[in-house]
Structures are given as structure tokens and as C-alpha cells.
PDB file of C-alpha atoms in Angstrom:
ATOM      1  CA  MET A  14     -13.399 -88.081  49.701  1.00  0.00           C
ATOM      2  CA  THR A  15     -12.550 -84.568  48.587  1.00  0.00           C
ATOM      3  CA  GLU A  16     -15.149 -82.821  46.462  1.00  0.00           C
ATOM      4  CA  GLU A  17     -13.891 -81.130  43.310  1.00  0.00           C
ATOM      5  CA  THR A  18     -15.189 -77.689  42.527  1.00  0.00           C
ATOM      6  CA  PRO A  19     -16.560 -77.739  39.035  1.00  0.00           C
ATOM      7  CA  GLY A  20     -15.233 -75.077  36.562  1.00  0.00           C
ATOM      8  CA  PHE A  21     -11.579 -75.181  37.589  1.00  0.00           C
ATOM      9  CA  ASP A  22      -8.900 -76.787  35.479  1.00  0.00           C
ATOM     10  CA  GLU A  23     -11.440 -77.547  32.843  1.00  0.00           C
ATOM     11  CA  LYS A  24     -10.220 -77.885  29.308  1.00  0.00           C
ATOM     12  CA  PRO A  25     -12.165 -76.793  26.280  1.00  0.00           C
ATOM     13  CA  ASP A  26     -14.296 -79.528  24.905  1.00  0.00           C
ATOM     14  CA  VAL A  27     -12.373 -81.090  22.064  1.00  0.00           C
ATOM     15  CA  PRO A  28     -13.704 -84.085  20.193  1.00  0.00           C
ATOM     16  CA  SER A  29     -11.816 -87.211  20.961  1.00  0.00           C
ATOM     17  CA  ASP A  30     -11.042 -87.767  17.327  1.00  0.00           C
ATOM     18  CA  ALA A  31      -9.680 -84.219  16.800  1.00  0.00           C
ATOM     19  CA  ALA A  32      -6.097 -83.706  15.706  1.00  0.00           C
ATOM     20  CA  PRO A  33      -3.513 -82.119  18.066  1.00  0.00           C
ATOM     21  CA  GLU A  34      -3.442 -78.922  15.920  1.00  0.00           C
ATOM     22  CA  ASP A  35      -7.179 -78.439  16.399  1.00  0.00           C
ATOM     23  CA  ALA A  36      -6.779 -78.809  20.120  1.00  0.00           C
ATOM     24  CA  ALA A  37      -4.024 -76.120  20.159  1.00  0.00           C
ATOM     25  CA  GLN A  38      -6.185 -73.714  18.141  1.00  0.00           C
ATOM     26  CA  ALA A  39      -9.099 -74.179  20.487  1.00  0.00           C
ATOM     27  CA  GLU A  40      -6.894 -73.469  23.491  1.00  0.00           C
ATOM     28  CA  SER A  41      -5.477 -70.319  21.848  1.00  0.00           C
ATOM     29  CA  ALA A  42      -8.974 -69.080  21.038  1.00  0.00           C
ATOM     30  CA  ASP A  43      -9.969 -69.587  24.648  1.00  0.00           C
ATOM     31  CA  LYS A  44      -6.983 -67.557  25.875  1.00  0.00           C
ATOM     32  CA  ALA A  45      -7.633 -64.767  23.376  1.00  0.00           C
ATOM     33  CA  GLY A  46     -11.210 -64.531  24.471  1.00  0.00           C
ATOM     34  CA  SER A  47     -10.112 -64.034  28.037  1.00  0.00           C
ATOM     35  CA  ALA A  48      -7.812 -60.986  27.089  1.00  0.00           C
ATOM     36  CA  PRO A  49      -9.119 -57.398  27.590  1.00  0.00           C
ATOM     37  CA  ALA A  50     -11.172 -56.414  24.546  1.00  0.00           C
ATOM     38  CA  GLY A  51     -10.630 -53.148  22.627  1.00  0.00           C
ATOM     39  CA  ASP A  52      -7.082 -52.181  23.708  1.00  0.00           C
ATOM     40  CA  VAL A  53      -5.343 -52.936  20.437  1.00  0.00           C
ATOM     41  CA  PRO A  54      -8.071 -51.409  18.172  1.00  0.00           C
ATOM     42  CA  ASP A  55      -8.120 -48.203  20.283  1.00  0.00           C
ATOM     43  CA  VAL A  56      -4.363 -47.688  19.937  1.00  0.00           C
ATOM     44  CA  ALA A  57      -4.496 -48.248  16.176  1.00  0.00           C
ATOM     45  CA  LEU A  58      -7.449 -45.875  15.816  1.00  0.00           C
ATOM     46  CA  GLN A  59      -5.647 -43.161  17.821  1.00  0.00           C
ATOM     47  CA  ALA A  60      -2.547 -43.523  15.640  1.00  0.00           C
ATOM     48  CA  GLN A  61      -4.643 -43.162  12.490  1.00  0.00           C
ATOM     49  CA  LEU A  62      -6.373 -40.095  13.953  1.00  0.00           C
ATOM     50  CA  ASP A  63      -3.034 -38.457  14.723  1.00  0.00           C
ATOM     51  CA  GLN A  64      -1.874 -39.074  11.167  1.00  0.00           C
ATOM     52  CA  VAL A  65      -5.053 -37.544   9.762  1.00  0.00           C
ATOM     53  CA  ARG A  66      -4.664 -34.469  11.990  1.00  0.00           C
ATOM     54  CA  THR A  67      -1.041 -34.012  10.925  1.00  0.00           C
ATOM     55  CA  ALA A  68      -1.973 -34.287   7.258  1.00  0.00           C
ATOM     56  CA  LEU A  69      -4.849 -31.816   7.762  1.00  0.00           C
ATOM     57  CA  ASN A  70      -2.566 -29.257   9.409  1.00  0.00           C
ATOM     58  CA  GLU A  71      -0.064 -29.581   6.575  1.00  0.00           C
ATOM     59  CA  ARG A  72      -2.752 -29.120   3.922  1.00  0.00           C
ATOM     60  CA  THR A  73      -4.204 -26.137   5.806  1.00  0.00           C
ATOM     61  CA  THR A  74      -0.775 -24.477   5.962  1.00  0.00           C
ATOM     62  CA  ASP A  75      -0.245 -25.086   2.242  1.00  0.00           C
ATOM     63  CA  LEU A  76      -3.651 -23.617   1.451  1.00  0.00           C
ATOM     64  CA  GLN A  77      -2.996 -20.503   3.537  1.00  0.00           C
ATOM     65  CA  ARG A  78       0.364 -19.983   1.831  1.00  0.00           C
ATOM     66  CA  LEU A  79      -1.178 -20.361  -1.620  1.00  0.00           C
ATOM     67  CA  GLN A  80      -3.948 -17.937  -0.712  1.00  0.00           C
ATOM     68  CA  ALA A  81      -1.433 -15.334   0.495  1.00  0.00           C
ATOM     69  CA  GLU A  82       0.628 -15.741  -2.689  1.00  0.00           C
ATOM     70  CA  TYR A  83      -2.491 -15.337  -4.802  1.00  0.00           C
ATOM     71  CA  GLN A  84      -3.505 -12.145  -2.971  1.00  0.00           C
ATOM     72  CA  ASN A  85      -0.013 -10.714  -3.457  1.00  0.00           C
ATOM     73  CA  TYR A  86      -0.185 -11.635  -7.131  1.00  0.00           C
ATOM     74  CA  ARG A  87      -3.546  -9.878  -7.534  1.00  0.00           C
ATOM     75  CA  ARG A  88      -2.258  -6.720  -5.835  1.00  0.00           C
ATOM     76  CA  ARG A  89       0.861  -6.720  -8.002  1.00  0.00           C
ATOM     77  CA  VAL A  90      -1.160  -7.182 -11.190  1.00  0.00           C
ATOM     78  CA  GLU A  91      -3.546  -4.375 -10.186  1.00  0.00           C
ATOM     79  CA  ARG A  92      -0.642  -2.057  -9.361  1.00  0.00           C
ATOM     80  CA  ASP A  93       1.039  -2.825 -12.690  1.00  0.00           C
ATOM     81  CA  ARG A  94      -2.247  -2.291 -14.518  1.00  0.00           C
ATOM     82  CA  VAL A  95      -2.694   1.151 -12.959  1.00  0.00           C
ATOM     83  CA  THR A  96       0.926   2.063 -13.738  1.00  0.00           C
ATOM     84  CA  VAL A  97       0.596   1.023 -17.372  1.00  0.00           C
ATOM     85  CA  LYS A  98      -2.640   2.990 -17.657  1.00  0.00           C
ATOM     86  CA  GLU A  99      -1.017   6.121 -16.204  1.00  0.00           C
ATOM     87  CA  ILE A 100       1.982   5.821 -18.525  1.00  0.00           C
ATOM     88  CA  ALA A 101      -0.259   5.421 -21.585  1.00  0.00           C
ATOM     89  CA  ALA A 102      -2.403   8.389 -20.546  1.00  0.00           C
ATOM     90  CA  ALA A 103       0.697  10.495 -19.822  1.00  0.00           C
ATOM     91  CA  ASN A 104       2.157   9.741 -23.257  1.00  0.00           C
ATOM     92  CA  LEU A 105      -1.110  10.704 -24.932  1.00  0.00           C
ATOM     93  CA  LEU A 106      -1.709  13.858 -22.918  1.00  0.00           C
ATOM     94  CA  SER A 107       1.875  15.034 -23.356  1.00  0.00           C
ATOM     95  CA  GLU A 108       1.130  15.438 -27.036  1.00  0.00           C
ATOM     96  CA  LEU A 109      -1.892  17.614 -26.206  1.00  0.00           C
ATOM     97  CA  LEU A 110      -0.102  20.039 -23.879  1.00  0.00           C
ATOM     98  CA  PRO A 111       0.851  22.519 -26.640  1.00  0.00           C
ATOM     99  CA  THR A 112      -2.795  22.634 -27.708  1.00  0.00           C
ATOM    100  CA  LEU A 113      -3.884  23.250 -24.122  1.00  0.00           C
ATOM    101  CA  ASP A 114      -1.296  26.048 -23.903  1.00  0.00           C
ATOM    102  CA  ASP A 115      -2.806  27.660 -27.010  1.00  0.00           C
ATOM    103  CA  VAL A 116      -6.259  27.407 -25.459  1.00  0.00           C
ATOM    104  CA  GLY A 117      -4.998  29.086 -22.302  1.00  0.00           C
ATOM    105  CA  ARG A 118      -3.367  31.948 -24.192  1.00  0.00           C
ATOM    106  CA  ALA A 119      -6.515  32.457 -26.259  1.00  0.00           C
ATOM    107  CA  ARG A 120      -8.584  32.638 -23.068  1.00  0.00           C
ATOM    108  CA  GLU A 121      -6.217  35.211 -21.556  1.00  0.00           C
ATOM    109  CA  HIS A 122      -6.518  37.424 -24.650  1.00  0.00           C
ATOM    110  CA  GLY A 123     -10.289  37.076 -24.896  1.00  0.00           C
ATOM    111  CA  GLU A 124     -10.135  35.133 -28.142  1.00  0.00           C
ATOM    112  CA  LEU A 125     -11.892  32.023 -26.838  1.00  0.00           C
ATOM    113  CA  VAL A 126     -15.332  32.669 -28.347  1.00  0.00           C
ATOM    114  CA  GLY A 127     -17.890  30.973 -30.564  1.00  0.00           C
ATOM    115  CA  GLY A 128     -17.335  27.451 -31.804  1.00  0.00           C
ATOM    116  CA  PHE A 129     -13.672  27.544 -30.811  1.00  0.00           C
ATOM    117  CA  LYS A 130     -14.746  28.035 -27.184  1.00  0.00           C
ATOM    118  CA  SER A 131     -17.010  24.958 -27.273  1.00  0.00           C
ATOM    119  CA  VAL A 132     -14.278  22.805 -28.796  1.00  0.00           C
ATOM    120  CA  ALA A 133     -11.723  24.037 -26.259  1.00  0.00           C
ATOM    121  CA  GLU A 134     -14.031  23.384 -23.315  1.00  0.00           C
ATOM    122  CA  SER A 135     -14.827  19.885 -24.638  1.00  0.00           C
ATOM    123  CA  LEU A 136     -11.109  19.153 -24.932  1.00  0.00           C
ATOM    124  CA  GLU A 137     -10.450  20.342 -21.379  1.00  0.00           C
ATOM    125  CA  THR A 138     -13.311  18.176 -20.094  1.00  0.00           C
ATOM    126  CA  VAL A 139     -11.936  15.066 -21.816  1.00  0.00           C
ATOM    127  CA  VAL A 140      -8.379  15.500 -20.511  1.00  0.00           C
ATOM    128  CA  ALA A 141      -9.742  16.148 -17.014  1.00  0.00           C
ATOM    129  CA  LYS A 142     -11.614  12.822 -17.168  1.00  0.00           C
ATOM    130  CA  LEU A 143      -8.337  11.153 -18.079  1.00  0.00           C
ATOM    131  CA  GLY A 144      -6.869  12.493 -14.836  1.00  0.00           C
ATOM    132  CA  LEU A 145      -4.939  15.509 -16.111  1.00  0.00           C
ATOM    133  CA  GLN A 146      -4.558  18.233 -13.455  1.00  0.00           C
ATOM    134  CA  GLN A 147      -3.146  21.710 -13.922  1.00  0.00           C
ATOM    135  CA  PHE A 148      -1.030  23.304 -11.189  1.00  0.00           C
ATOM    136  CA  GLY A 149       1.009  26.432 -10.576  1.00  0.00           C
ATOM    137  CA  LYS A 150      -0.204  29.636  -8.899  1.00  0.00           C
ATOM    138  CA  GLU A 151       1.346  33.009  -8.266  1.00  0.00           C
ATOM    139  CA  GLY A 152       2.481  33.543  -4.699  1.00  0.00           C
ATOM    140  CA  GLU A 153       3.189  29.903  -3.847  1.00  0.00           C
ATOM    141  CA  PRO A 154       6.669  28.938  -2.577  1.00  0.00           C
ATOM    142  CA  PHE A 155       9.095  27.751  -5.214  1.00  0.00           C
ATOM    143  CA  ASP A 156       9.489  23.966  -5.259  1.00  0.00           C
ATOM    144  CA  PRO A 157      12.210  22.685  -7.624  1.00  0.00           C
ATOM    145  CA  THR A 158      10.481  19.297  -7.859  1.00  0.00           C
ATOM    146  CA  ILE A 159       7.406  20.776  -9.579  1.00  0.00           C
ATOM    147  CA  HIS A 160       8.578  24.228 -10.716  1.00  0.00           C
ATOM    148  CA  GLU A 161      11.073  25.275 -13.369  1.00  0.00           C
ATOM    149  CA  ALA A 162      12.414  28.790 -12.848  1.00  0.00           C
ATOM    150  CA  LEU A 163      12.854  30.682 -16.136  1.00  0.00           C
ATOM    151  CA  MET A 164      13.212  34.179 -14.639  1.00  0.00           C
ATOM    152  CA  HIS A 165      14.786  35.376 -11.415  1.00  0.00           C
ATOM    153  CA  SER A 166      14.575  38.633  -9.489  1.00  0.00           C
ATOM    154  CA  TYR A 167      14.682  40.127  -5.983  1.00  0.00           C
ATOM    155  CA  ALA A 168      11.752  41.597  -4.112  1.00  0.00           C
ATOM    156  CA  PRO A 169      11.593  43.311  -0.708  1.00  0.00           C
ATOM    157  CA  ASP A 170       8.155  41.947   0.111  1.00  0.00           C
ATOM    158  CA  VAL A 171       8.975  38.203   0.041  1.00  0.00           C
ATOM    159  CA  THR A 172      10.544  36.178   2.817  1.00  0.00           C
ATOM    160  CA  GLU A 173      11.424  33.110   0.723  1.00  0.00           C
ATOM    161  CA  THR A 174      11.888  32.152  -2.899  1.00  0.00           C
ATOM    162  CA  THR A 175       8.410  32.671  -4.339  1.00  0.00           C
ATOM    163  CA  CYS A 176       6.711  32.151  -7.689  1.00  0.00           C
ATOM    164  CA  VAL A 177       5.686  35.665  -8.738  1.00  0.00           C
ATOM    165  CA  ALA A 178       4.485  34.792 -12.263  1.00  0.00           C
ATOM    166  CA  ILE A 179       3.316  31.612 -13.999  1.00  0.00           C
ATOM    167  CA  LEU A 180       4.781  31.614 -17.491  1.00  0.00           C
ATOM    168  CA  GLN A 181       3.442  28.179 -18.373  1.00  0.00           C
ATOM    169  CA  PRO A 182       1.241  25.998 -16.131  1.00  0.00           C
ATOM    170  CA  GLY A 183       2.359  22.561 -15.024  1.00  0.00           C
ATOM    171  CA  TYR A 184       0.423  19.345 -15.475  1.00  0.00           C
ATOM    172  CA  ARG A 185       0.278  16.068 -13.552  1.00  0.00           C
ATOM    173  CA  ILE A 186      -1.607  12.780 -13.538  1.00  0.00           C
ATOM    174  CA  GLY A 187      -2.034  11.538  -9.989  1.00  0.00           C
ATOM    175  CA  GLU A 188       1.426  11.794  -8.426  1.00  0.00           C
ATOM    176  CA  ARG A 189       3.184  11.723 -11.811  1.00  0.00           C
ATOM    177  CA  THR A 190       4.342  15.134 -13.060  1.00  0.00           C
ATOM    178  CA  ILE A 191       4.036  15.381 -16.838  1.00  0.00           C
ATOM    179  CA  ARG A 192       5.464  18.883 -17.093  1.00  0.00           C
ATOM    180  CA  PRO A 193       6.728  21.221 -14.356  1.00  0.00           C
ATOM    181  CA  ALA A 194       5.239  24.675 -14.060  1.00  0.00           C
ATOM    182  CA  ARG A 195       7.523  27.235 -15.687  1.00  0.00           C
ATOM    183  CA  VAL A 196       7.658  30.303 -13.479  1.00  0.00           C
ATOM    184  CA  ALA A 197       9.369  33.545 -12.637  1.00  0.00           C
ATOM    185  CA  VAL A 198      10.711  33.586  -9.090  1.00  0.00           C
ATOM    186  CA  ALA A 199      11.696  36.322  -6.688  1.00  0.00           C
ATOM    187  CA  GLU A 200      14.021  36.042  -3.712  1.00  0.00           C
ATOM    188  CA  PRO A 201      14.259  38.307  -0.663  1.00  0.00           C
ATOM    189  CA  GLN A 202      16.279  41.476  -1.253  1.00  0.00           C
ATOM    190  CA  PRO A 203      19.915  40.882  -0.208  1.00  0.00           C
ATOM    191  CA  GLY A 204      20.586  42.490   3.154  1.00  0.00           C
ATOM    192  CA  ALA A 205      16.900  43.014   3.902  1.00  0.00           C
ATOM    193  CA  GLN A 206      16.724  40.037   6.206  1.00  0.00           C
ATOM    194  CA  THR A 207      19.947  41.067   7.940  1.00  0.00           C
ATOM    195  CA  ALA A 208      18.690  44.623   8.442  1.00  0.00           C
ATOM    196  CA  LYS A 209      15.397  43.317   9.768  1.00  0.00           C
ATOM    197  CA  SER A 210      17.203  41.017  12.187  1.00  0.00           C
ATOM    198  CA  GLY A 211      19.357  43.928  13.333  1.00  0.00           C
ATOM    199  CA  SER A 212      16.300  46.078  13.929  1.00  0.00           C
ATOM    200  CA  ASP A 213      14.676  43.317  15.944  1.00  0.00           C
ATOM    201  CA  ASP A 214      17.837  42.940  18.013  1.00  0.00           C
ATOM    202  CA  ASP A 215      17.874  46.691  18.694  1.00  0.00           C
ATOM    203  CA  VAL A 216      14.263  46.637  19.829  1.00  0.00           C
ATOM    204  CA  LYS A 217      14.901  43.651  22.087  1.00  0.00           C
ATOM    205  CA  GLY A 218      18.020  45.323  23.501  1.00  0.00           C
ATOM    206  CA  ALA A 219      16.100  48.519  24.259  1.00  0.00           C
ATOM    207  CA  GLN A 220      13.352  46.540  25.982  1.00  0.00           C
ATOM    208  CA  ALA A 221      15.912  44.667  28.080  1.00  0.00           C
ATOM    209  CA  SER A 222      17.601  47.950  29.053  1.00  0.00           C
ATOM    210  CA  ASP A 223      14.249  49.427  30.085  1.00  0.00           C
ATOM    211  CA  GLU A 224      13.465  46.404  32.227  1.00  0.00           C
ATOM    212  CA  GLU A 225      16.822  46.598  34.002  1.00  0.00           C
ATOM    213  CA  SER A 226      16.411  50.322  34.727  1.00  0.00           C
ATOM    214  CA  GLY A 227      12.848  49.905  35.924  1.00  0.00           C
ATOM    215  CA  GLY A 228      11.182  51.166  32.776  1.00  0.00           C
ATOM    216  CA  PRO A 229      11.614  54.087  30.393  1.00  0.00           C
ATOM    217  CA  GLU A 230      12.341  57.454  31.942  1.00  0.00           C
ATOM    218  CA  GLU A 231       9.429  59.838  32.014  1.00  0.00           C
ATOM    219  CA  GLY A 232      10.142  63.285  30.534  1.00  0.00           C
TER     220      GLY A 232
END
């Protein structure tokens, strides 16, 4: 007689009065229990994690773009605000320039005394706080972007077009010129530069001749 090893070819215990469908369900449950546990849930969890990461990267990119746009907007608003402020101040101060010119002429003639002096100094302090700057000095090179030449002459002691007199000072706010400085300019005397160049050439030629001959002759 052959002995049968218990545990092999055993069927799940099914009541004798159970229906065939119940027996099939019990057999399926037994097979499912014997499958490796956790494979299907791990794959689903990894897929969900990848989706969450993708969504997070997209939201992060959107947030960075919005932040950059907002910073650009703030800089543009600040730049426009400063520009509008400068334009308003320039329009106001332009109306005060004739008064400032009168104050300057009175100071030059020694008439800025007493109460008039205090008022004038107060006015100059206020416009300086608003950013008004005076420019234009004698002896500086002529610059057509900030100077307006009202008089012209020649002078032997200048090497370039130079402001020799300030007829009316110029004013600016920051980099914005409200009024150019009105000046008298002088240019080098015609022919002076040519004569100077000729003299230099003669000196250089004499030096070269001395070098070739071994130096100047001794008397």
C-alpha cells in the first residue's frame, strides 16, 4: 500500500451543501492568497507619486514665472513713478528759473542784502531739495549738449573750443537738463595750431640732424 503525503492535492474545505459558485470563489481566494503580496499596490503608489511630482514641478515653474513678472512690474512702476516726479518737478522749477536769474544778478551787483537775501537763500534751499542743480563754469570745454553758445571769438591761449564767460547758468534735475548754460565761447586762433605744429617739426628736424651728425658743432 502506498502512503499518501498529506497536504498535496488538497482542496479547500467546502461544505457539502455549498453551491458550485461558492466553491469557485473559495478556490479563487486560495489562489489569490498564494500570489506575491504588495506588487500591484507598489506600482500604483509609484504612479501616483510621479503624477504628484510632475504637478509640483509645474506649479513651481508657474510660481517662479509669476514672481519674476511681479518683480518686473514693481521695477517698471517705480521707474515710471520717478519719471513722473522728475517731470512734475522740472515743470515747476522751469517757472522759477527767471526768479533765480534775478537772484543771481542781484548777488553779482551786491544788492542781495537784508530781508531780500533771506528770502533768496530760502528759495535756493527749497529748489536744491527738489533736486535742482546749477552748472556752467568758465574755462570748461564747450559741450553742445549742455551749452548754448551766444557769443563767439578767437583766443590764442586756448587749444579747443572753450567757455570763456557764463552769460546765464544752466540747470538740471538728475540727468534731465532743464535749461542749457548760455555761454560765450572762444576757439583757437586760426593758424596758431599750424604754426605751432610747424615749429615742433622744425625742432624735431634739428634734433634729428644733430643726432645724424654726432651732435651740435662746438664753436
